[in-house]
Amino acid sequence: MAADQLLDGECQVWWARPDQVSDDLLLAAVPEAEQRRAGRYRQRLDRQRSLTGAWLLRTAVAAITGDRPSEVLLDRTCADCGQQHGRPRLPASVGVEVSVSHAGDRVAVALTRLGEVGVDVEFAPLPGHFDHELAENILSPRELSIVERSGDPGADFRRLWVRKEALLKATGHGLRMPMSRIEVSPAADPPALVAWPLDIPVDQVRLATLDPGPRHHAAVAVLTGATMTVRELDAALLL
């Protein structure tokens, strides 16, 4: 099966490093408006992550549609202010939902035909550290109690954190909904949505843990009741 073939019951997750793609390829694929948006970051690594995410999204979609990466039509209209910095969307005729995330040394792009998708990756600069104050804001009391009793509360907290981030990216709520109002399965269990205040039934949501590599945690969420297969791929296949 070709790496770029997106199956109906599949969620593809492409992984890249911020230094994996040459500047020539990045600038050829990424339109000037997106280059300018990346240029607003102060740190060079942040700019590189943003550009690589834009390249990876466009190149992965182009591999499916047959378009040139620079010609892929993306709408980033923000639902709140109307500016072009919102979640990326493809034309409805393409039939593919997408999501982008980047942190540390990893850039992720998720694509699926199953339903709206959210992917999240987080970097752990201090692998054994547990930020209890942050956890209190993100976890429900039940989740926090379980994490506090864990042998590695820092890692377990981050596993739950990326699940919730992925869910809110899939729904489009982002930071507008407190993550403590969402409950997911314990870190040691298969990832699943347990409860949230939205009208979408929990059995119409799929969650999966991803493998971004050492010192990173990642998850993907898709709003679907169908069986979902996740396939993780390296951006080297697109070069």
Coordinates of C-alpha atoms in Angstrom, one line a residue:
M1 CA 0.0 0.0 0.0
A2 CA 1.4 3.4 -0.9
A3 CA 2.2 5.6 2.0
D4 CA 0.1 8.4 0.7
Q5 CA -3.1 6.3 0.3
L6 CA -5.6 7.4 2.9
L7 CA -8.1 4.7 3.6
D8 CA -11.7 5.4 4.7
G9 CA -11.3 4.0 8.2
E10 CA -7.9 5.3 8.8
C11 CA -6.2 8.3 10.5
Q12 CA -2.8 9.0 9.1
V13 CA -0.3 10.8 11.4
W14 CA 2.8 12.2 9.7
W15 CA 5.9 13.0 11.8
A16 CA 8.7 15.4 10.9
R17 CA 11.6 17.0 12.7
P18 CA 11.9 20.8 12.5
D19 CA 15.3 20.4 10.8
Q20 CA 14.2 17.6 8.4
V21 CA 13.2 19.7 5.4
S22 CA 15.5 22.1 3.5
D23 CA 14.8 25.8 3.3
D24 CA 14.3 25.5 -0.5
L25 CA 11.6 22.9 -0.1
L26 CA 9.9 24.8 2.7
L27 CA 9.8 28.1 0.8
A28 CA 8.6 26.4 -2.5
A29 CA 5.7 24.7 -0.8
V30 CA 4.5 27.3 1.8
P31 CA 2.8 30.5 0.5
E32 CA 4.1 33.9 1.5
A33 CA 1.2 34.5 3.9
E34 CA 2.0 31.4 5.9
Q35 CA 5.7 32.3 5.8
R36 CA 4.9 35.7 7.3
R37 CA 2.8 34.1 10.0
A38 CA 5.7 31.8 10.9
G39 CA 8.0 34.8 10.9
R40 CA 6.1 36.4 13.8
Y41 CA 7.7 33.9 16.2
R42 CA 10.7 35.3 17.9
Q43 CA 12.7 32.1 18.3
R44 CA 14.2 30.5 15.2
L45 CA 13.1 27.0 16.3
D46 CA 9.5 28.2 16.7
R47 CA 9.6 29.6 13.2
Q48 CA 11.1 26.4 11.9
R49 CA 8.4 24.3 13.6
S50 CA 5.7 26.5 12.1
L51 CA 7.1 26.4 8.6
T52 CA 7.7 22.6 8.8
G53 CA 4.1 22.1 10.0
A54 CA 2.8 24.1 7.0
W55 CA 5.0 22.2 4.6
L56 CA 4.1 18.8 6.1
L57 CA 0.3 19.6 6.0
R58 CA 0.4 20.8 2.4
T59 CA 2.7 18.0 1.2
A60 CA 0.7 15.2 2.8
V61 CA -2.5 16.5 1.4
A62 CA -1.0 17.0 -2.0
A63 CA 0.2 13.4 -2.0
I64 CA -3.5 12.4 -1.7
T65 CA -5.1 15.0 -4.1
G66 CA -2.4 15.1 -6.7
D67 CA -2.0 18.9 -6.4
R68 CA 1.2 20.8 -5.8
P69 CA 1.7 21.5 -2.1
S70 CA 1.7 25.3 -2.8
E71 CA -1.7 24.9 -4.6
V72 CA -3.5 23.1 -1.8
L73 CA -6.4 25.3 -0.7
L74 CA -6.5 25.8 3.1
D75 CA -8.9 27.9 5.0
R76 CA -7.7 29.1 8.5
T77 CA -10.6 31.5 9.3
C78 CA -10.8 31.9 13.0
A79 CA -14.4 31.3 14.3
D80 CA -14.0 34.1 16.9
C81 CA -12.4 37.0 14.9
G82 CA -12.4 35.9 11.3
Q83 CA -8.7 36.2 10.8
Q84 CA -6.6 33.6 9.1
H85 CA -5.0 32.0 12.2
G86 CA -7.7 29.4 13.0
R87 CA -7.7 25.6 12.6
P88 CA -6.8 24.5 9.0
R89 CA -9.7 23.2 6.8
L90 CA -9.7 21.8 3.3
P91 CA -12.5 22.4 0.8
A92 CA -15.5 20.1 1.6
S93 CA -15.0 18.5 -1.8
V94 CA -11.7 17.0 -0.7
G95 CA -13.4 15.0 2.1
V96 CA -10.4 15.1 4.4
E97 CA -10.1 16.6 7.8
V98 CA -6.7 17.8 9.1
S99 CA -4.9 18.9 12.2
V100 CA -1.4 20.2 13.0
S101 CA 0.7 20.3 16.2
H102 CA 4.3 20.9 17.0
A103 CA 6.5 20.9 20.2
G104 CA 10.1 20.1 21.0
D105 CA 11.7 18.2 18.2
R106 CA 8.4 16.9 16.6
V107 CA 5.9 18.2 14.1
A108 CA 2.7 16.2 13.6
V109 CA 0.0 16.4 10.9
A110 CA -3.1 14.2 11.1
L111 CA -5.4 13.4 8.2
T112 CA -8.6 11.4 8.1
R113 CA -11.9 10.9 6.2
L114 CA -13.7 9.7 9.4
G115 CA -14.6 13.1 10.9
E116 CA -13.1 16.2 12.5
V117 CA -9.7 15.5 13.9
G118 CA -7.3 16.9 16.5
V119 CA -3.7 16.0 17.1
D120 CA -1.5 17.2 19.9
V121 CA 2.1 16.7 20.8
E122 CA 3.9 18.0 23.9
F123 CA 7.5 18.1 24.9
A124 CA 8.8 17.2 28.4
P125 CA 11.9 19.3 29.1
L126 CA 12.1 17.7 32.6
P127 CA 10.9 14.2 32.1
G128 CA 10.4 13.4 35.8
H129 CA 8.8 16.7 36.7
F130 CA 5.2 16.9 37.8
D131 CA 3.6 20.4 37.7
H132 CA 0.9 20.0 40.3
E133 CA -0.5 23.5 39.9
L134 CA -0.9 23.0 36.1
A135 CA -2.4 19.6 36.7
E136 CA -5.0 21.1 39.0
N137 CA -6.2 23.3 36.2
I138 CA -6.3 20.6 33.5
L139 CA -7.4 17.5 35.3
S140 CA -10.7 16.7 37.0
P141 CA -10.5 15.9 40.8
R142 CA -10.9 12.2 40.0
E143 CA -8.1 12.3 37.4
L144 CA -5.8 14.2 39.7
S145 CA -6.3 11.8 42.5
I146 CA -5.3 8.9 40.2
V147 CA -2.3 10.7 38.8
E148 CA -1.1 11.7 42.3
R149 CA -1.0 8.0 43.2
S150 CA 0.9 7.0 40.1
G151 CA 4.5 5.9 40.1
D152 CA 5.3 8.5 37.4
P153 CA 2.8 11.3 37.9
G154 CA 4.6 13.7 35.5
A155 CA 4.3 11.3 32.6
D156 CA 0.8 10.2 33.4
F157 CA -0.3 13.8 33.6
R158 CA 1.1 14.6 30.2
R159 CA -0.6 11.5 28.7
L160 CA -4.0 12.8 29.8
W161 CA -3.1 16.4 28.8
V162 CA -2.4 15.5 25.2
R163 CA -5.6 13.5 25.0
K164 CA -7.6 16.5 26.2
E165 CA -5.8 18.9 23.9
A166 CA -6.5 16.6 20.9
L167 CA -10.2 16.4 21.8
L168 CA -10.6 20.2 22.0
K169 CA -8.7 20.7 18.7
A170 CA -11.1 18.1 17.1
T171 CA -14.2 20.0 18.4
G172 CA -12.7 23.4 17.6
H173 CA -13.2 24.7 21.2
G174 CA -9.5 25.1 21.9
L175 CA -8.9 27.0 25.2
R176 CA -12.5 28.2 25.3
M177 CA -13.5 25.1 27.3
P178 CA -11.7 24.3 30.6
M179 CA -10.0 21.0 30.3
S180 CA -11.0 20.1 33.8
R181 CA -14.5 19.6 32.5
I182 CA -13.4 16.8 30.3
E183 CA -12.6 13.3 31.7
V184 CA -10.6 10.7 29.9
S185 CA -9.5 7.2 30.8
P186 CA -6.5 6.8 33.2
A187 CA -3.1 6.9 31.6
A188 CA -2.5 3.2 32.0
D189 CA -5.8 2.3 30.2
P190 CA -6.6 2.4 26.5
P191 CA -7.3 6.1 25.7
A192 CA -11.0 6.9 25.7
L193 CA -13.3 9.8 26.4
V194 CA -15.3 9.2 29.7
A195 CA -17.3 12.4 30.0
W196 CA -17.6 16.0 28.8
P197 CA -20.3 18.8 28.7
L198 CA -20.8 18.6 24.9
D199 CA -23.8 17.1 23.2
I200 CA -21.6 14.7 21.2
P201 CA -21.9 11.2 22.8
V202 CA -18.7 9.8 24.2
D203 CA -19.1 6.7 22.1
Q204 CA -19.0 8.9 19.0
V205 CA -15.4 9.9 19.8
R206 CA -12.2 7.9 19.1
L207 CA -8.9 8.6 20.9
A208 CA -5.4 7.0 20.2
T209 CA -2.0 7.4 21.8
L210 CA 0.8 8.2 19.4
D211 CA 4.5 7.4 19.5
P212 CA 6.4 10.7 18.9
G213 CA 9.6 9.4 20.5
P214 CA 11.5 10.0 23.7
R215 CA 10.6 13.0 25.9
H216 CA 7.4 13.7 23.9
H217 CA 3.8 12.7 24.4
A218 CA 1.1 12.8 21.7
A219 CA -2.5 11.8 21.0
V220 CA -5.1 12.0 18.2
A221 CA -8.8 12.4 18.5
V222 CA -11.5 11.9 15.8
L223 CA -15.2 12.7 16.1
T224 CA -16.5 9.4 14.8
G225 CA -18.3 6.3 16.1
A226 CA -16.6 4.1 13.5
T227 CA -13.7 1.8 14.1
M228 CA -10.4 3.7 13.5
T229 CA -7.0 2.5 12.5
V230 CA -4.1 4.9 13.1
R231 CA -1.0 4.8 10.9
E232 CA 2.1 6.8 11.8
L233 CA 4.4 7.8 9.0
D234 CA 7.7 9.6 8.7
A235 CA 8.0 12.7 6.5
A236 CA 11.0 11.2 4.8
L237 CA 8.5 9.3 2.7
L238 CA 7.3 12.6 1.3
L239 CA 10.8 14.0 0.4

